[in-house]
Amino acid sequence: MDERWGLTPMVKVEVVVGGEDSAAVTDVFKAAGAVGFTAVTNVSGFGHAGYHQGRLAFNDKNGLVLLMVVLPEEGAADLVAGLRTLLDRRPGVLFVSDTYVSRPGYFR
Amino acid sequence: MDPQPVDGGGGVTTHEWSPPRVAALIDEAARPIPLLWPLSTAIAANPLWDVRDRHWASAVGLAGELFGASGYPSQELMIEAHRAGRITDADLAAADRLLLELRPEGPSADQSGNLERLSAAEAHDRLHGTDLAARTDREVAKWAAAHLGGRAEPPGARLEGNAEGFYPVWVRAVAADRTARRLGLPASVTHSSAVATVAAALAELGVTSEDAALVELTGQLARLPGFAAYAKWRSRWAAPDRNDPGFDLTDFLAVRLAYDTAALAAARAASEGLPTAAAPRHPAPAAARRAEGLRGDVEEAGVQMSAGSGTDRFDPLRWLTAYELHYRDRLLATLDQPRPRPTSSAPAAAQLVFCIDVRSEGIRRHLEAVGDYETFGFAGFFGVPARVVRAGSDEPLDLCPVLIRPTVSIPEEPDRRAALDTDRDLTAAGRSLVAARKGPVASFALAEAAGYALGPLSALRSGAPRAFQALRRFLRARAVASGEPVLVLDGPDAPGDGEQALYAETALRSMGLTDGFARLVVFCGHGSTTENNPYGSALDCGACGAARGATSARIAAAICNRPAVRALLAERGLTIPEATVFVAAEHDTATDAVTVFDPVRDVTPDVRHRLGRLEADLAQAGAALAAERAASLPGAPGGLGGGRGRSHVATRSADWAQVQPEWGLARCAAFIVAARSLTLGRDLERRAFLHSYDRAGDADGAVLETVLTGPMVVAQWISAAYYFSTVDPDVFGAGDKVAHNVVAGVAVYQGAGGDLRVGLPRQAVFDGDRPYHEPMRLLVVVDAPRSRIDSVVDRNQVLGDLIDGQWIHLAARDEDGFWLRSPGSGWPRWQAAADAVDAIAAVGPVPPGDAHPPQKEVITRG
């Protein structure tokens, strides 16, 4: 990727999993060298398994959570491989895309 | 699947285990491992929760393979139940019919013996007769306990409150350990991190596929399932900002594998050219247990049963199912009885909201028998997931079920500043005393310095426990001289009015209390007063994170009394009359005393009068319940009627030598989601979680979804914890309290060392050698249309897992009766086995003229 608008190219990885699996995903993030991540809890949506509710009033663990991480290209392959290993055995979806950041030091 | 080629740099491609892939496999490997909360918040958890996507019988089979666990009630217990009529031939026939449809397919579903599930060290032991894995167990358990207790490094090497993990601390500490050198460990570990150590170990052990890696990693964890269970809790459930010693799964595995790989390398070097042994000289505990368990299954399966068809071999699933069907039929027949007609249309003297805990059923039943009270059931945090920042303490208290994180922070302030200082000093002095008592050197100094004072106090505590308890209460009250701390619900540090109104609305609508408010509404939490009991928190309120329920009750009552909250509720169509006053209370389940808190200031004489009458009635109901309970407590004398029952339970509560102060939730069996009208006047024997539900006010099923995905899941955990602690107390139970040794405040050893124990103590589920708890899967009864239940289940995978995998049994009730959800055939109508419906318990006979059809709604009184 070329630099655009003076921004630094990076890779963005997004994962939607059950709340119970969010700690496993963030462990994989950390093992790949990610220095931070964003979590959006209680997300809702519709997919091959039907409609997923958003927030369950008294259960954070069985709702869905969206986890996002941005990291340099060189760490992305291992991270994606780790996440695929995780998602081979449990429900969840994975999105990988190119992205650009203004403060690359935050993501190394 | 093989590990994918990894670019090792410089254009060289190697087969390596990358850290992210290893991290993913560690999580997967830990799925069959139980969860262990620390003793301060001893949550009763389903030990097989993370394999609930399997059929129940399959998960039990897996536990047999990994831990050598027996997952069913013993044959002896079942035969005894059959002799006693607790299981009838009709129940067995009904179980046979049911299992024809529902028995999981495949030879491995019930009990399979996969002896290939051995770690590399176990396999070496098996082949060469060595005891490498057992040596690793000893070393890892030694260092883990030292680390958790802050003793892995010399005094001063570790900062107070440092949450550094097990692996880095062990790397430093083991450098000077001679035993490690003898076992072949190098003086310095070269890997930079725990995950790198695990990755290198997998490579060194020749593991080349993910499946093989999972066998190795799961095998490692299953060697010490107690420490692994605590590590799993730390990794997956604990708040990340804890300041006690870190202990995650990766650290734990890294330390284990460091020992195993070093020992295997040394053993292989030493044994080159030597013949292999035919059998292990020192079978590893877990492996031996697995083999024994499998042998036991085979022998058990070969036993001919005297009951049933006469030719059937003992089939534990069949007998368990029959055992459950018998209870199910009794309960549904009880609920199907004509209900007593409400005798009065006047408003209730008070409405009381109790926790769903099975123990609340008893106090509700007795209170309703004493006076004109309307009761509700709701999770004991009363819908406010609060983190309370306590006066005089740096440790916040999370008052909510573990399935959710606290979302609201509520400061607590002392009634008086000086009282706070005194209280803090007394607490600090108490902690110092405990620390000195347990210190290796300080305990001797303490005996010299304070023995003259503590000796007589100990004598008083042993000889007259209630007098000691009263003296302690009196002295503390004199020293502190303060009322209850004030919960701050107004001002910049408090949650906003809108947020508070939302909590109140959710709770009141969920329990069906939206109109017909009495003058007095009481939120009644619960807690248990016991002495010298490491598992004391297991007797407190699970919905409050294993804490006492008084604070949650006080928060809920205070919120509902705030005019700003009531104004917002009225805007949302939930109008609470101005004259209605909310009050907090707490039921002590060890003594059956109910304490009413916050005697509200500036209340009308009418409310004051009602409060006085309520306290008197609660005392009467508590005395009746104490007498009822005392009859079932181990070692209780006969003739405990009148006030003697209350006296007996109070003495047990204060006795620091008493290992069975109360039965807790033993014999819990059912979770009923319904208006109280369905269960009113029935003696449910303190075995049912009761969650109020107004089916007419929940057309879209939103409330039902909340109840089934929250409180019902918590009840399933409790039910499963009691089940497994009963059917295999050696694997899933915490052992005998008499021989408990507390490890770093986290868990207990049975005796002087070994692994941490998971589950409940033996005394929580056994009466002597006989199980007191009846091990059954939870029966869930929902008073709602079947289509609504289906809709809720369909959109929540966790419910589908529990129902279709037969982790629970589900029954629905509607105008036409009861229906049973069957994974194979929809909702067949409930029909009891003919001779199973007997001895239906009811509180007093129902006069024929008073019988009337089941009501659909809450009995309203005005």
Short mmCIF file of C-alpha atoms in Angstrom, two decimals, chain B residues 478-711:
data_model
loop_
_atom_site.label_atom_id
_atom_site.label_comp_id
_atom_site.label_asym_id
_atom_site.label_seq_id
_atom_site.Cartn_x
_atom_site.Cartn_y
_atom_site.Cartn_z
CA ARG B 478 -19.99 0.23 71.13
CA ALA B 479 -16.73 1.09 69.41
CA VAL B 480 -18.20 2.15 66.08
CA ALA B 481 -21.54 3.56 67.27
CA SER B 482 -22.72 4.15 63.74
CA GLY B 483 -25.76 3.41 61.66
CA GLU B 484 -25.64 1.75 58.26
CA PRO B 485 -23.37 3.54 55.77
CA VAL B 486 -25.15 5.92 53.44
CA LEU B 487 -25.37 4.97 49.77
CA VAL B 488 -24.83 8.03 47.61
CA LEU B 489 -27.53 8.18 44.95
CA ASP B 490 -27.67 11.92 44.50
CA GLY B 491 -24.93 14.26 43.33
CA PRO B 492 -22.05 14.28 40.86
CA ASP B 493 -20.60 10.91 41.94
CA ALA B 494 -23.93 9.10 41.76
CA PRO B 495 -25.54 7.48 38.72
CA GLY B 496 -27.94 9.81 36.88
CA ASP B 497 -31.66 9.88 37.58
CA GLY B 498 -32.43 8.45 34.15
CA GLU B 499 -30.11 5.51 34.70
CA GLN B 500 -31.58 4.84 38.12
CA ALA B 501 -35.10 4.99 36.69
CA LEU B 502 -34.12 2.49 34.01
CA TYR B 503 -32.87 0.01 36.60
CA ALA B 504 -36.03 0.41 38.66
CA GLU B 505 -38.31 0.05 35.66
CA THR B 506 -36.51 -3.06 34.37
CA ALA B 507 -36.73 -4.73 37.76
CA LEU B 508 -40.35 -3.87 38.48
CA ARG B 509 -41.61 -4.78 35.02
CA SER B 510 -39.58 -8.01 34.99
CA MET B 511 -41.16 -9.18 38.22
CA GLY B 512 -44.64 -8.05 37.16
CA LEU B 513 -44.97 -5.42 39.88
CA THR B 514 -46.34 -2.52 37.86
CA ASP B 515 -49.53 -1.60 39.69
CA GLY B 516 -51.42 -2.41 42.86
CA PHE B 517 -48.51 -1.21 44.99
CA ALA B 518 -48.94 -1.72 48.71
CA ARG B 519 -48.04 1.03 51.18
CA LEU B 520 -44.94 -0.91 52.06
CA VAL B 521 -42.73 -2.64 49.50
CA VAL B 522 -39.71 -4.54 50.79
CA PHE B 523 -36.66 -5.64 48.85
CA CYS B 524 -35.36 -8.56 50.88
CA GLY B 525 -31.89 -9.84 50.08
CA HIS B 526 -30.21 -12.73 51.82
CA GLY B 527 -26.90 -13.69 53.39
CA SER B 528 -25.61 -16.38 55.68
CA THR B 529 -23.86 -15.83 59.00
CA THR B 530 -21.38 -18.60 59.67
CA GLU B 531 -18.10 -18.85 61.53
CA ASN B 532 -14.72 -20.21 60.49
CA ASN B 533 -16.09 -21.12 57.09
CA PRO B 534 -13.88 -20.64 54.01
CA TYR B 535 -16.91 -21.38 51.88
CA GLY B 536 -19.10 -18.83 53.62
CA SER B 537 -19.58 -16.81 50.45
CA ALA B 538 -21.03 -19.88 48.73
CA LEU B 539 -23.94 -19.55 51.15
CA ASP B 540 -24.48 -15.87 50.34
CA CYS B 541 -26.32 -14.45 47.36
CA GLY B 542 -25.11 -15.70 43.97
CA ALA B 543 -27.00 -12.93 42.22
CA CYS B 544 -24.92 -10.45 44.24
CA GLY B 545 -21.63 -12.04 43.15
CA ALA B 546 -21.55 -14.30 46.24
CA ALA B 547 -21.89 -11.37 48.63
CA ARG B 548 -24.56 -10.68 51.22
CA GLY B 549 -27.67 -9.19 49.72
CA ALA B 550 -28.38 -6.34 52.12
CA THR B 551 -26.53 -3.68 50.19
CA SER B 552 -28.27 -4.52 46.91
CA ALA B 553 -31.62 -4.38 48.68
CA ARG B 554 -30.76 -1.01 50.20
CA ILE B 555 -29.71 0.37 46.82
CA ALA B 556 -32.91 -0.81 45.12
CA ALA B 557 -35.12 0.56 47.90
CA ALA B 558 -33.32 3.89 47.95
CA ILE B 559 -33.64 4.27 44.17
CA CYS B 560 -37.35 3.53 44.24
CA ASN B 561 -37.89 6.06 47.04
CA ARG B 562 -36.30 8.95 45.14
CA PRO B 563 -38.91 11.44 43.86
CA ALA B 564 -36.85 12.13 40.73
CA VAL B 565 -36.89 8.44 39.84
CA ARG B 566 -40.61 8.12 40.50
CA ALA B 567 -41.30 11.10 38.27
CA LEU B 568 -39.39 9.49 35.41
CA LEU B 569 -41.12 6.16 36.00
CA ALA B 570 -44.51 7.88 35.85
CA GLU B 571 -43.56 9.38 32.48
CA ARG B 572 -42.95 5.81 31.31
CA GLY B 573 -46.34 4.67 32.54
CA LEU B 574 -45.24 3.10 35.78
CA THR B 575 -46.80 5.07 38.57
CA ILE B 576 -45.82 4.38 42.14
CA PRO B 577 -48.25 5.97 44.61
CA GLU B 578 -46.78 8.71 46.75
CA ALA B 579 -47.79 6.86 49.90
CA THR B 580 -45.78 3.77 48.95
CA VAL B 581 -42.50 3.40 50.81
CA PHE B 582 -39.72 1.02 49.80
CA VAL B 583 -37.67 -0.64 52.52
CA ALA B 584 -34.68 -2.98 52.50
CA ALA B 585 -34.32 -6.17 54.47
CA GLU B 586 -32.10 -9.23 54.64
CA HIS B 587 -32.95 -12.83 55.38
CA ASP B 588 -30.16 -14.63 57.21
CA THR B 589 -30.47 -18.12 55.79
CA ALA B 590 -28.41 -19.64 58.60
CA THR B 591 -30.63 -18.32 61.39
CA ASP B 592 -33.84 -17.38 59.54
CA ALA B 593 -33.77 -13.99 61.21
CA VAL B 594 -34.91 -11.20 58.91
CA THR B 595 -33.42 -7.78 59.55
CA VAL B 596 -35.24 -4.73 58.25
CA PHE B 597 -32.80 -1.95 57.31
CA ASP B 598 -33.17 1.75 56.89
CA PRO B 599 -36.22 2.22 59.08
CA VAL B 600 -37.21 5.09 56.89
CA ARG B 601 -37.08 8.48 58.53
CA ASP B 602 -40.09 10.77 58.47
CA VAL B 603 -42.52 8.02 57.58
CA THR B 604 -46.19 8.26 58.43
CA PRO B 605 -47.50 6.56 61.55
CA ASP B 606 -49.33 4.15 59.27
CA VAL B 607 -46.08 2.98 57.64
CA ARG B 608 -44.38 2.87 61.02
CA HIS B 609 -47.16 0.65 62.27
CA ARG B 610 -46.93 -1.58 59.22
CA LEU B 611 -43.18 -1.89 59.68
CA GLY B 612 -43.65 -2.98 63.28
CA ARG B 613 -46.24 -5.54 62.31
CA LEU B 614 -44.10 -6.77 59.44
CA GLU B 615 -41.08 -7.28 61.69
CA ALA B 616 -43.19 -9.26 64.12
CA ASP B 617 -44.61 -11.41 61.34
CA LEU B 618 -41.17 -11.95 59.84
CA ALA B 619 -39.97 -13.14 63.22
CA GLN B 620 -42.86 -15.58 63.44
CA ALA B 621 -42.33 -16.82 59.89
CA GLY B 622 -38.59 -17.14 60.53
CA ALA B 623 -39.20 -19.21 63.64
CA ALA B 624 -41.49 -21.56 61.74
CA LEU B 625 -38.97 -21.90 58.93
CA ALA B 626 -36.13 -22.49 61.40
CA ALA B 627 -38.08 -25.32 62.98
CA GLU B 628 -38.78 -26.80 59.54
CA ARG B 629 -35.14 -26.56 58.48
CA ALA B 630 -33.68 -27.73 61.76
CA ALA B 631 -35.38 -31.08 61.36
CA SER B 632 -33.25 -31.81 58.31
CA LEU B 633 -29.89 -30.58 59.64
CA PRO B 634 -27.33 -33.27 60.45
CA GLY B 635 -27.02 -34.08 64.11
CA ALA B 636 -29.97 -31.94 65.15
CA PRO B 637 -31.87 -33.27 68.15
CA GLY B 638 -35.53 -34.16 67.80
CA GLY B 639 -38.39 -32.04 69.03
CA LEU B 640 -37.26 -28.70 67.67
CA GLY B 641 -40.71 -27.15 67.51
CA GLY B 642 -41.59 -23.80 69.00
CA GLY B 643 -38.58 -21.60 69.60
CA ARG B 644 -36.16 -24.49 69.92
CA GLY B 645 -35.62 -24.72 66.19
CA ARG B 646 -34.63 -21.08 66.01
CA SER B 647 -32.30 -21.51 68.96
CA HIS B 648 -30.72 -24.56 67.36
CA VAL B 649 -29.99 -22.90 64.01
CA ALA B 650 -28.68 -19.78 65.75
CA THR B 651 -26.22 -21.89 67.75
CA ARG B 652 -25.06 -23.67 64.59
CA SER B 653 -24.56 -20.33 62.91
CA ALA B 654 -22.29 -19.09 65.72
CA ASP B 655 -20.37 -22.34 66.22
CA TRP B 656 -16.87 -22.11 64.75
CA ALA B 657 -16.55 -25.90 64.82
CA GLN B 658 -19.76 -26.46 62.87
CA VAL B 659 -19.09 -27.74 59.34
CA GLN B 660 -22.74 -27.83 58.35
CA PRO B 661 -24.30 -24.58 59.55
CA GLU B 662 -27.04 -24.80 56.93
CA TRP B 663 -27.82 -26.81 53.79
CA GLY B 664 -27.45 -23.92 51.39
CA LEU B 665 -29.07 -24.76 48.07
CA ALA B 666 -28.77 -28.53 48.46
CA ARG B 667 -31.71 -30.41 46.91
CA CYS B 668 -32.37 -27.53 44.49
CA ALA B 669 -34.24 -29.03 41.58
CA ALA B 670 -36.48 -26.63 39.67
CA PHE B 671 -36.65 -23.11 38.28
CA ILE B 672 -40.19 -21.79 38.00
CA VAL B 673 -40.97 -18.70 35.93
CA ALA B 674 -44.53 -17.77 36.83
CA ALA B 675 -46.75 -15.50 38.82
CA ARG B 676 -46.92 -16.43 42.47
CA SER B 677 -50.50 -17.55 41.95
CA LEU B 678 -49.14 -20.76 40.38
CA THR B 679 -47.11 -21.71 43.43
CA LEU B 680 -49.02 -19.97 46.23
CA GLY B 681 -49.95 -22.30 49.06
CA ARG B 682 -47.71 -25.11 47.80
CA ASP B 683 -44.89 -26.50 49.86
CA LEU B 684 -42.10 -26.73 47.33
CA GLU B 685 -39.70 -27.93 50.03
CA ARG B 686 -37.19 -25.11 49.42
CA ARG B 687 -36.20 -26.81 46.19
CA ALA B 688 -37.43 -24.35 43.57
CA PHE B 689 -35.98 -21.10 42.33
CA LEU B 690 -39.03 -18.86 41.96
CA HIS B 691 -38.90 -16.03 39.43
CA SER B 692 -42.02 -13.88 39.19
CA TYR B 693 -43.34 -13.44 35.69
CA ASP B 694 -46.43 -11.69 34.35
CA ARG B 695 -47.18 -13.49 31.10
CA ALA B 696 -49.89 -11.02 30.16
CA GLY B 697 -47.48 -8.10 30.29
CA ASP B 698 -44.80 -9.59 28.07
CA ALA B 699 -46.29 -10.17 24.65
CA ASP B 700 -42.95 -9.85 22.82
CA GLY B 701 -41.11 -12.13 25.23
CA ALA B 702 -38.51 -9.52 26.14
CA VAL B 703 -38.90 -10.14 29.86
CA LEU B 704 -38.91 -13.90 29.38
CA GLU B 705 -35.71 -13.60 27.36
CA THR B 706 -34.09 -11.69 30.21
CA VAL B 707 -35.17 -14.29 32.74
CA LEU B 708 -34.11 -17.32 30.74
CA THR B 709 -30.75 -15.95 29.60
CA GLY B 710 -29.83 -14.49 33.00
CA PRO B 711 -31.31 -15.92 36.19
#
